[in-house]
Amino acid sequence: MKSQFAKAGIILLLSLSLKAQKTTCAAELSMQKQGLQEVTEQVPNVLVELKYATTDNFMKKDVYGCLTRAYLQKETIAKLKKAQQILEKDHPGYHLLIYDAARPLSKQWELWNTLTEYAPEKRRTYVADPKEHSIHNYGSAIDLTVADEKGKPLDMGTKFDFFGEMAYPKEEARLLKAGKLSPKAIDNRLILRKAMTQAGFTGIEYEWWHFNAFSRKTAKQMFQVIP
């Protein structure tokens, strides 16, 4: 009987410890204080796998640590909810799958300082200059893809954070004609793009996965940078 009580006590302590870890992450607390909201609490059908909280990213290391949940400004989440609804209407069972959301400025510097093989002018193609701030730093940008009914990401032609023209939306027609991108990958990108743009997001020229809820100028006027 004593061993059963002891086992129950250990399970309770572990549960409380895990709960404490989730609620005391400094990055999360900072965003919560600034009014940002956790995505899955507001849009349950959206999936989250923050790539910078894993080693599956261009840096090959965990950058985010305890920050494993996606946060965004409530205005951005309203658009994201609409995008998920549009996606489900066109493709029942499909989910938006978030790879990155609100990003602390301290982490922006870490990403920027990793790409030392590129000159600053070229580096800005892939990572916003921390001095100018990324729209991610205001909780108003999302990196994401589409997952099927089983949660498997669709084929987009490249992985997330692929540095090169294969990831450039502006080059898709040429790459398709040259046989470098498949028609299926293009179709899947269009599924994502349609849901996001019809919900009020705008894409960029160099990353099929990146969408902004607001311009950098508007985000700076509306929100505080996440330190």
PDB file of C-alpha atoms in Angstrom:
ATOM      1  CA  MET A   1       0.000   0.000   0.000  1.00  0.00           C
ATOM      2  CA  LYS A   2       2.839   2.378   0.927  1.00  0.00           C
ATOM      3  CA  SER A   3       4.533   1.719  -2.412  1.00  0.00           C
ATOM      4  CA  GLN A   4       1.315   2.584  -4.233  1.00  0.00           C
ATOM      5  CA  PHE A   5       1.051   5.892  -2.364  1.00  0.00           C
ATOM      6  CA  ALA A   6       4.714   6.592  -3.070  1.00  0.00           C
ATOM      7  CA  LYS A   7       4.231   5.867  -6.778  1.00  0.00           C
ATOM      8  CA  ALA A   8       1.174   8.129  -6.890  1.00  0.00           C
ATOM      9  CA  GLY A   9       3.142  10.852  -5.154  1.00  0.00           C
ATOM     10  CA  ILE A  10       5.969  10.617  -7.705  1.00  0.00           C
ATOM     11  CA  ILE A  11       3.510  10.809 -10.605  1.00  0.00           C
ATOM     12  CA  LEU A  12       1.872  13.869  -9.024  1.00  0.00           C
ATOM     13  CA  LEU A  13       5.237  15.575  -8.528  1.00  0.00           C
ATOM     14  CA  LEU A  14       6.253  14.867 -12.124  1.00  0.00           C
ATOM     15  CA  SER A  15       2.940  16.220 -13.356  1.00  0.00           C
ATOM     16  CA  LEU A  16       3.306  19.386 -11.302  1.00  0.00           C
ATOM     17  CA  SER A  17       6.897  19.766 -12.472  1.00  0.00           C
ATOM     18  CA  LEU A  18       5.914  19.514 -16.138  1.00  0.00           C
ATOM     19  CA  LYS A  19       3.084  21.982 -15.556  1.00  0.00           C
ATOM     20  CA  ALA A  20       5.467  24.396 -13.865  1.00  0.00           C
ATOM     21  CA  GLN A  21       7.895  24.137 -16.790  1.00  0.00           C
ATOM     22  CA  LYS A  22       5.147  25.075 -19.212  1.00  0.00           C
ATOM     23  CA  THR A  23       4.038  28.087 -17.195  1.00  0.00           C
ATOM     24  CA  THR A  24       7.441  29.447 -16.141  1.00  0.00           C
ATOM     25  CA  CYS A  25       9.248  29.566 -19.488  1.00  0.00           C
ATOM     26  CA  ALA A  26      10.629  33.116 -19.559  1.00  0.00           C
ATOM     27  CA  ALA A  27       9.954  33.571 -23.270  1.00  0.00           C
ATOM     28  CA  GLU A  28       6.341  32.468 -22.887  1.00  0.00           C
ATOM     29  CA  LEU A  29       5.774  34.667 -19.853  1.00  0.00           C
ATOM     30  CA  SER A  30       7.189  37.656 -21.708  1.00  0.00           C
ATOM     31  CA  MET A  31       4.815  37.121 -24.615  1.00  0.00           C
ATOM     32  CA  GLN A  32       1.838  36.499 -22.364  1.00  0.00           C
ATOM     33  CA  LYS A  33       2.520  39.790 -20.555  1.00  0.00           C
ATOM     34  CA  GLN A  34       2.471  41.567 -23.904  1.00  0.00           C
ATOM     35  CA  GLY A  35      -0.943  40.085 -24.718  1.00  0.00           C
ATOM     36  CA  LEU A  36       0.100  37.424 -27.213  1.00  0.00           C
ATOM     37  CA  GLN A  37      -2.010  34.274 -27.290  1.00  0.00           C
ATOM     38  CA  GLU A  38      -1.075  30.602 -27.556  1.00  0.00           C
ATOM     39  CA  VAL A  39      -2.223  29.393 -30.971  1.00  0.00           C
ATOM     40  CA  THR A  40      -3.751  25.969 -30.255  1.00  0.00           C
ATOM     41  CA  GLU A  41      -5.847  27.348 -27.411  1.00  0.00           C
ATOM     42  CA  GLN A  42      -7.502  29.685 -29.916  1.00  0.00           C
ATOM     43  CA  VAL A  43      -7.428  27.524 -33.087  1.00  0.00           C
ATOM     44  CA  PRO A  44      -7.387  23.850 -31.974  1.00  0.00           C
ATOM     45  CA  ASN A  45      -7.240  22.403 -35.497  1.00  0.00           C
ATOM     46  CA  VAL A  46      -3.902  24.077 -36.204  1.00  0.00           C
ATOM     47  CA  LEU A  47      -0.858  21.890 -35.554  1.00  0.00           C
ATOM     48  CA  VAL A  48       2.440  23.156 -34.132  1.00  0.00           C
ATOM     49  CA  GLU A  49       6.004  21.913 -34.459  1.00  0.00           C
ATOM     50  CA  LEU A  50       8.378  24.770 -33.741  1.00  0.00           C
ATOM     51  CA  LYS A  51      11.452  23.822 -35.765  1.00  0.00           C
ATOM     52  CA  TYR A  52      13.759  26.070 -33.744  1.00  0.00           C
ATOM     53  CA  ALA A  53      12.766  24.126 -30.628  1.00  0.00           C
ATOM     54  CA  THR A  54      14.242  21.020 -32.314  1.00  0.00           C
ATOM     55  CA  THR A  55      17.461  20.220 -34.161  1.00  0.00           C
ATOM     56  CA  ASP A  56      15.568  19.910 -37.466  1.00  0.00           C
ATOM     57  CA  ASN A  57      16.513  23.367 -38.769  1.00  0.00           C
ATOM     58  CA  PHE A  58      19.323  25.029 -40.690  1.00  0.00           C
ATOM     59  CA  MET A  59      21.262  25.632 -37.471  1.00  0.00           C
ATOM     60  CA  LYS A  60      21.041  21.944 -36.500  1.00  0.00           C
ATOM     61  CA  LYS A  61      20.441  22.903 -32.875  1.00  0.00           C
ATOM     62  CA  ASP A  62      17.650  23.719 -30.432  1.00  0.00           C
ATOM     63  CA  VAL A  63      17.488  27.510 -30.324  1.00  0.00           C
ATOM     64  CA  TYR A  64      14.206  28.020 -28.464  1.00  0.00           C
ATOM     65  CA  GLY A  65      14.702  25.753 -25.455  1.00  0.00           C
ATOM     66  CA  CYS A  66      11.566  25.858 -23.302  1.00  0.00           C
ATOM     67  CA  LEU A  67       9.639  27.805 -25.953  1.00  0.00           C
ATOM     68  CA  THR A  68       7.819  24.936 -27.668  1.00  0.00           C
ATOM     69  CA  ARG A  69       4.363  26.483 -28.084  1.00  0.00           C
ATOM     70  CA  ALA A  70       3.380  28.964 -30.783  1.00  0.00           C
ATOM     71  CA  TYR A  71       2.316  32.471 -29.764  1.00  0.00           C
ATOM     72  CA  LEU A  72       0.897  35.257 -31.940  1.00  0.00           C
ATOM     73  CA  GLN A  73      -0.858  38.586 -31.576  1.00  0.00           C
ATOM     74  CA  LYS A  74      -4.620  38.137 -31.241  1.00  0.00           C
ATOM     75  CA  GLU A  75      -5.156  40.041 -34.503  1.00  0.00           C
ATOM     76  CA  THR A  76      -2.858  37.579 -36.268  1.00  0.00           C
ATOM     77  CA  ILE A  77      -4.612  34.624 -34.678  1.00  0.00           C
ATOM     78  CA  ALA A  78      -7.949  35.926 -35.989  1.00  0.00           C
ATOM     79  CA  LYS A  79      -6.545  35.754 -39.517  1.00  0.00           C
ATOM     80  CA  LEU A  80      -5.004  32.342 -38.847  1.00  0.00           C
ATOM     81  CA  LYS A  81      -8.374  31.002 -37.682  1.00  0.00           C
ATOM     82  CA  LYS A  82      -9.932  32.200 -40.929  1.00  0.00           C
ATOM     83  CA  ALA A  83      -7.140  30.567 -42.937  1.00  0.00           C
ATOM     84  CA  GLN A  84      -7.724  27.224 -41.214  1.00  0.00           C
ATOM     85  CA  GLN A  85     -11.442  27.475 -41.951  1.00  0.00           C
ATOM     86  CA  ILE A  86     -10.751  28.187 -45.626  1.00  0.00           C
ATOM     87  CA  LEU A  87      -8.360  25.238 -45.779  1.00  0.00           C
ATOM     88  CA  GLU A  88     -10.859  22.866 -44.154  1.00  0.00           C
ATOM     89  CA  LYS A  89     -13.622  23.984 -46.498  1.00  0.00           C
ATOM     90  CA  ASP A  90     -11.519  23.233 -49.578  1.00  0.00           C
ATOM     91  CA  HIS A  91      -9.731  20.197 -48.144  1.00  0.00           C
ATOM     92  CA  PRO A  92     -11.625  18.570 -45.247  1.00  0.00           C
ATOM     93  CA  GLY A  93      -9.272  17.062 -42.685  1.00  0.00           C
ATOM     94  CA  TYR A  94      -6.255  19.178 -43.651  1.00  0.00           C
ATOM     95  CA  HIS A  95      -4.408  21.257 -41.053  1.00  0.00           C
ATOM     96  CA  LEU A  96      -2.118  24.243 -41.068  1.00  0.00           C
ATOM     97  CA  LEU A  97       1.150  23.165 -39.445  1.00  0.00           C
ATOM     98  CA  ILE A  98       3.165  25.976 -37.842  1.00  0.00           C
ATOM     99  CA  TYR A  99       6.963  25.797 -37.910  1.00  0.00           C
ATOM    100  CA  ASP A 100       7.606  29.218 -36.378  1.00  0.00           C
ATOM    101  CA  ALA A 101       5.498  32.021 -34.951  1.00  0.00           C
ATOM    102  CA  ALA A 102       6.369  34.839 -32.528  1.00  0.00           C
ATOM    103  CA  ARG A 103      10.143  34.990 -32.111  1.00  0.00           C
ATOM    104  CA  PRO A 104      12.032  36.845 -29.352  1.00  0.00           C
ATOM    105  CA  LEU A 105      14.540  39.389 -30.658  1.00  0.00           C
ATOM    106  CA  SER A 106      17.308  37.601 -28.742  1.00  0.00           C
ATOM    107  CA  LYS A 107      16.659  34.522 -30.893  1.00  0.00           C
ATOM    108  CA  GLN A 108      16.623  36.690 -34.029  1.00  0.00           C
ATOM    109  CA  TRP A 109      20.203  37.683 -33.264  1.00  0.00           C
ATOM    110  CA  GLU A 110      21.168  34.036 -32.846  1.00  0.00           C
ATOM    111  CA  LEU A 111      19.741  33.126 -36.258  1.00  0.00           C
ATOM    112  CA  TRP A 112      21.379  36.157 -37.880  1.00  0.00           C
ATOM    113  CA  ASN A 113      24.804  35.427 -36.408  1.00  0.00           C
ATOM    114  CA  THR A 114      24.688  31.836 -37.649  1.00  0.00           C
ATOM    115  CA  LEU A 115      24.611  32.774 -41.346  1.00  0.00           C
ATOM    116  CA  THR A 116      28.098  34.232 -41.391  1.00  0.00           C
ATOM    117  CA  GLU A 117      28.847  32.685 -44.799  1.00  0.00           C
ATOM    118  CA  TYR A 118      26.551  35.306 -46.355  1.00  0.00           C
ATOM    119  CA  ALA A 119      27.238  39.024 -46.576  1.00  0.00           C
ATOM    120  CA  PRO A 120      24.616  41.126 -44.723  1.00  0.00           C
ATOM    121  CA  GLU A 121      22.892  42.112 -47.989  1.00  0.00           C
ATOM    122  CA  LYS A 122      22.434  38.452 -48.989  1.00  0.00           C
ATOM    123  CA  ARG A 123      21.715  37.358 -45.421  1.00  0.00           C
ATOM    124  CA  ARG A 124      18.645  39.604 -45.324  1.00  0.00           C
ATOM    125  CA  THR A 125      17.103  37.379 -48.012  1.00  0.00           C
ATOM    126  CA  TYR A 126      16.845  34.571 -45.472  1.00  0.00           C
ATOM    127  CA  VAL A 127      16.821  36.198 -42.016  1.00  0.00           C
ATOM    128  CA  ALA A 128      15.703  39.726 -41.175  1.00  0.00           C
ATOM    129  CA  ASP A 129      18.387  42.012 -39.780  1.00  0.00           C
ATOM    130  CA  PRO A 130      17.835  42.138 -35.983  1.00  0.00           C
ATOM    131  CA  LYS A 131      18.647  45.858 -36.039  1.00  0.00           C
ATOM    132  CA  GLU A 132      15.595  46.401 -38.246  1.00  0.00           C
ATOM    133  CA  HIS A 133      13.556  43.653 -36.515  1.00  0.00           C
ATOM    134  CA  SER A 134      11.659  40.804 -38.118  1.00  0.00           C
ATOM    135  CA  ILE A 135       7.869  40.812 -38.258  1.00  0.00           C
ATOM    136  CA  HIS A 136       8.227  37.562 -36.256  1.00  0.00           C
ATOM    137  CA  ASN A 137       9.617  39.754 -33.444  1.00  0.00           C
ATOM    138  CA  TYR A 138       6.203  41.444 -33.222  1.00  0.00           C
ATOM    139  CA  GLY A 139       4.164  38.221 -33.241  1.00  0.00           C
ATOM    140  CA  SER A 140       2.761  39.036 -36.669  1.00  0.00           C
ATOM    141  CA  ALA A 141       4.478  36.557 -38.994  1.00  0.00           C
ATOM    142  CA  ILE A 142       4.142  32.792 -39.389  1.00  0.00           C
ATOM    143  CA  ASP A 143       6.221  30.071 -41.023  1.00  0.00           C
ATOM    144  CA  LEU A 144       4.006  27.109 -41.831  1.00  0.00           C
ATOM    145  CA  THR A 145       2.942  24.355 -44.185  1.00  0.00           C
ATOM    146  CA  VAL A 146      -0.093  22.114 -44.749  1.00  0.00           C
ATOM    147  CA  ALA A 147      -0.538  18.662 -43.199  1.00  0.00           C
ATOM    148  CA  ASP A 148      -2.956  15.983 -44.375  1.00  0.00           C
ATOM    149  CA  GLU A 149      -5.587  14.092 -42.385  1.00  0.00           C
ATOM    150  CA  LYS A 150      -2.864  12.034 -40.679  1.00  0.00           C
ATOM    151  CA  GLY A 151      -0.805  15.084 -39.781  1.00  0.00           C
ATOM    152  CA  LYS A 152       1.817  14.388 -42.469  1.00  0.00           C
ATOM    153  CA  PRO A 153       3.223  17.520 -44.144  1.00  0.00           C
ATOM    154  CA  LEU A 154       2.462  17.821 -47.850  1.00  0.00           C
ATOM    155  CA  ASP A 155       5.286  17.789 -50.388  1.00  0.00           C
ATOM    156  CA  MET A 156       6.271  21.409 -51.024  1.00  0.00           C
ATOM    157  CA  GLY A 157       9.343  20.723 -53.123  1.00  0.00           C
ATOM    158  CA  THR A 158      11.827  21.732 -50.398  1.00  0.00           C
ATOM    159  CA  LYS A 159      12.120  21.518 -46.658  1.00  0.00           C
ATOM    160  CA  PHE A 160      11.374  24.459 -44.394  1.00  0.00           C
ATOM    161  CA  ASP A 161      14.341  26.863 -44.201  1.00  0.00           C
ATOM    162  CA  PHE A 162      15.794  25.764 -47.518  1.00  0.00           C
ATOM    163  CA  PHE A 163      18.141  28.495 -48.742  1.00  0.00           C
ATOM    164  CA  GLY A 164      17.954  28.656 -52.521  1.00  0.00           C
ATOM    165  CA  GLU A 165      15.769  29.358 -55.533  1.00  0.00           C
ATOM    166  CA  MET A 166      13.811  26.104 -55.154  1.00  0.00           C
ATOM    167  CA  ALA A 167      12.036  27.778 -52.220  1.00  0.00           C
ATOM    168  CA  TYR A 168      11.342  31.041 -54.083  1.00  0.00           C
ATOM    169  CA  PRO A 169       7.655  31.537 -54.972  1.00  0.00           C
ATOM    170  CA  LYS A 170       8.725  34.094 -57.586  1.00  0.00           C
ATOM    171  CA  GLU A 171      10.661  31.385 -59.482  1.00  0.00           C
ATOM    172  CA  GLU A 172       8.027  28.639 -59.401  1.00  0.00           C
ATOM    173  CA  ALA A 173       6.841  28.972 -63.012  1.00  0.00           C
ATOM    174  CA  ARG A 174      10.395  28.709 -64.344  1.00  0.00           C
ATOM    175  CA  LEU A 175      11.318  25.853 -62.008  1.00  0.00           C
ATOM    176  CA  LEU A 176       8.169  23.936 -62.971  1.00  0.00           C
ATOM    177  CA  LYS A 177       8.936  24.377 -66.679  1.00  0.00           C
ATOM    178  CA  ALA A 178      12.508  23.201 -66.090  1.00  0.00           C
ATOM    179  CA  GLY A 179      11.274  20.112 -64.240  1.00  0.00           C
ATOM    180  CA  LYS A 180      12.982  21.111 -61.007  1.00  0.00           C
ATOM    181  CA  LEU A 181       9.696  21.452 -59.118  1.00  0.00           C
ATOM    182  CA  SER A 182       6.912  18.904 -59.566  1.00  0.00           C
ATOM    183  CA  PRO A 183       3.323  19.885 -60.441  1.00  0.00           C
ATOM    184  CA  LYS A 184       2.244  18.268 -57.157  1.00  0.00           C
ATOM    185  CA  ALA A 185       4.599  20.461 -55.115  1.00  0.00           C
ATOM    186  CA  ILE A 186       3.295  23.556 -56.905  1.00  0.00           C
ATOM    187  CA  ASP A 187      -0.311  22.499 -56.301  1.00  0.00           C
ATOM    188  CA  ASN A 188       0.411  21.984 -52.600  1.00  0.00           C
ATOM    189  CA  ARG A 189       2.030  25.400 -52.310  1.00  0.00           C
ATOM    190  CA  LEU A 190      -1.035  26.914 -53.932  1.00  0.00           C
ATOM    191  CA  ILE A 191      -3.267  25.189 -51.350  1.00  0.00           C
ATOM    192  CA  LEU A 192      -1.295  26.897 -48.584  1.00  0.00           C
ATOM    193  CA  ARG A 193      -1.082  30.212 -50.404  1.00  0.00           C
ATOM    194  CA  LYS A 194      -4.794  30.353 -51.152  1.00  0.00           C
ATOM    195  CA  ALA A 195      -5.818  29.759 -47.536  1.00  0.00           C
ATOM    196  CA  MET A 196      -3.356  32.298 -46.192  1.00  0.00           C
ATOM    197  CA  THR A 197      -3.869  35.102 -48.713  1.00  0.00           C
ATOM    198  CA  GLN A 198      -7.657  34.824 -48.632  1.00  0.00           C
ATOM    199  CA  ALA A 199      -7.443  35.181 -44.842  1.00  0.00           C
ATOM    200  CA  GLY A 200      -5.491  38.429 -45.160  1.00  0.00           C
ATOM    201  CA  PHE A 201      -1.851  37.313 -45.053  1.00  0.00           C
ATOM    202  CA  THR A 202       0.807  38.238 -47.589  1.00  0.00           C
ATOM    203  CA  GLY A 203       3.660  36.024 -48.734  1.00  0.00           C
ATOM    204  CA  ILE A 204       7.225  36.931 -49.650  1.00  0.00           C
ATOM    205  CA  GLU A 205       9.421  36.288 -52.705  1.00  0.00           C
ATOM    206  CA  TYR A 206      11.981  33.959 -51.184  1.00  0.00           C
ATOM    207  CA  GLU A 207      10.168  31.539 -48.839  1.00  0.00           C
ATOM    208  CA  TRP A 208       7.053  29.525 -49.696  1.00  0.00           C
ATOM    209  CA  TRP A 209       6.417  28.964 -45.970  1.00  0.00           C
ATOM    210  CA  HIS A 210       6.499  32.578 -44.720  1.00  0.00           C
ATOM    211  CA  PHE A 211       3.421  34.809 -44.385  1.00  0.00           C
ATOM    212  CA  ASN A 212       2.937  38.215 -42.762  1.00  0.00           C
ATOM    213  CA  ALA A 213      -0.244  39.384 -41.085  1.00  0.00           C
ATOM    214  CA  PHE A 214       0.962  43.005 -41.265  1.00  0.00           C
ATOM    215  CA  SER A 215       3.799  44.942 -42.841  1.00  0.00           C
ATOM    216  CA  ARG A 216       6.846  45.634 -40.696  1.00  0.00           C
ATOM    217  CA  LYS A 217       5.861  49.308 -40.475  1.00  0.00           C
ATOM    218  CA  THR A 218       2.321  48.494 -39.317  1.00  0.00           C
ATOM    219  CA  ALA A 219       3.507  45.833 -36.859  1.00  0.00           C
ATOM    220  CA  LYS A 220       5.906  48.329 -35.282  1.00  0.00           C
ATOM    221  CA  GLN A 221       3.087  50.852 -34.915  1.00  0.00           C
ATOM    222  CA  MET A 222       0.665  48.331 -33.400  1.00  0.00           C
ATOM    223  CA  PHE A 223       2.853  46.148 -31.166  1.00  0.00           C
ATOM    224  CA  GLN A 224       5.931  46.035 -28.976  1.00  0.00           C
ATOM    225  CA  VAL A 225       8.984  44.038 -29.984  1.00  0.00           C
ATOM    226  CA  ILE A 226       9.382  40.771 -28.059  1.00  0.00           C
ATOM    227  CA  PRO A 227      12.749  41.038 -26.221  1.00  0.00           C
TER     228      PRO A 227
END
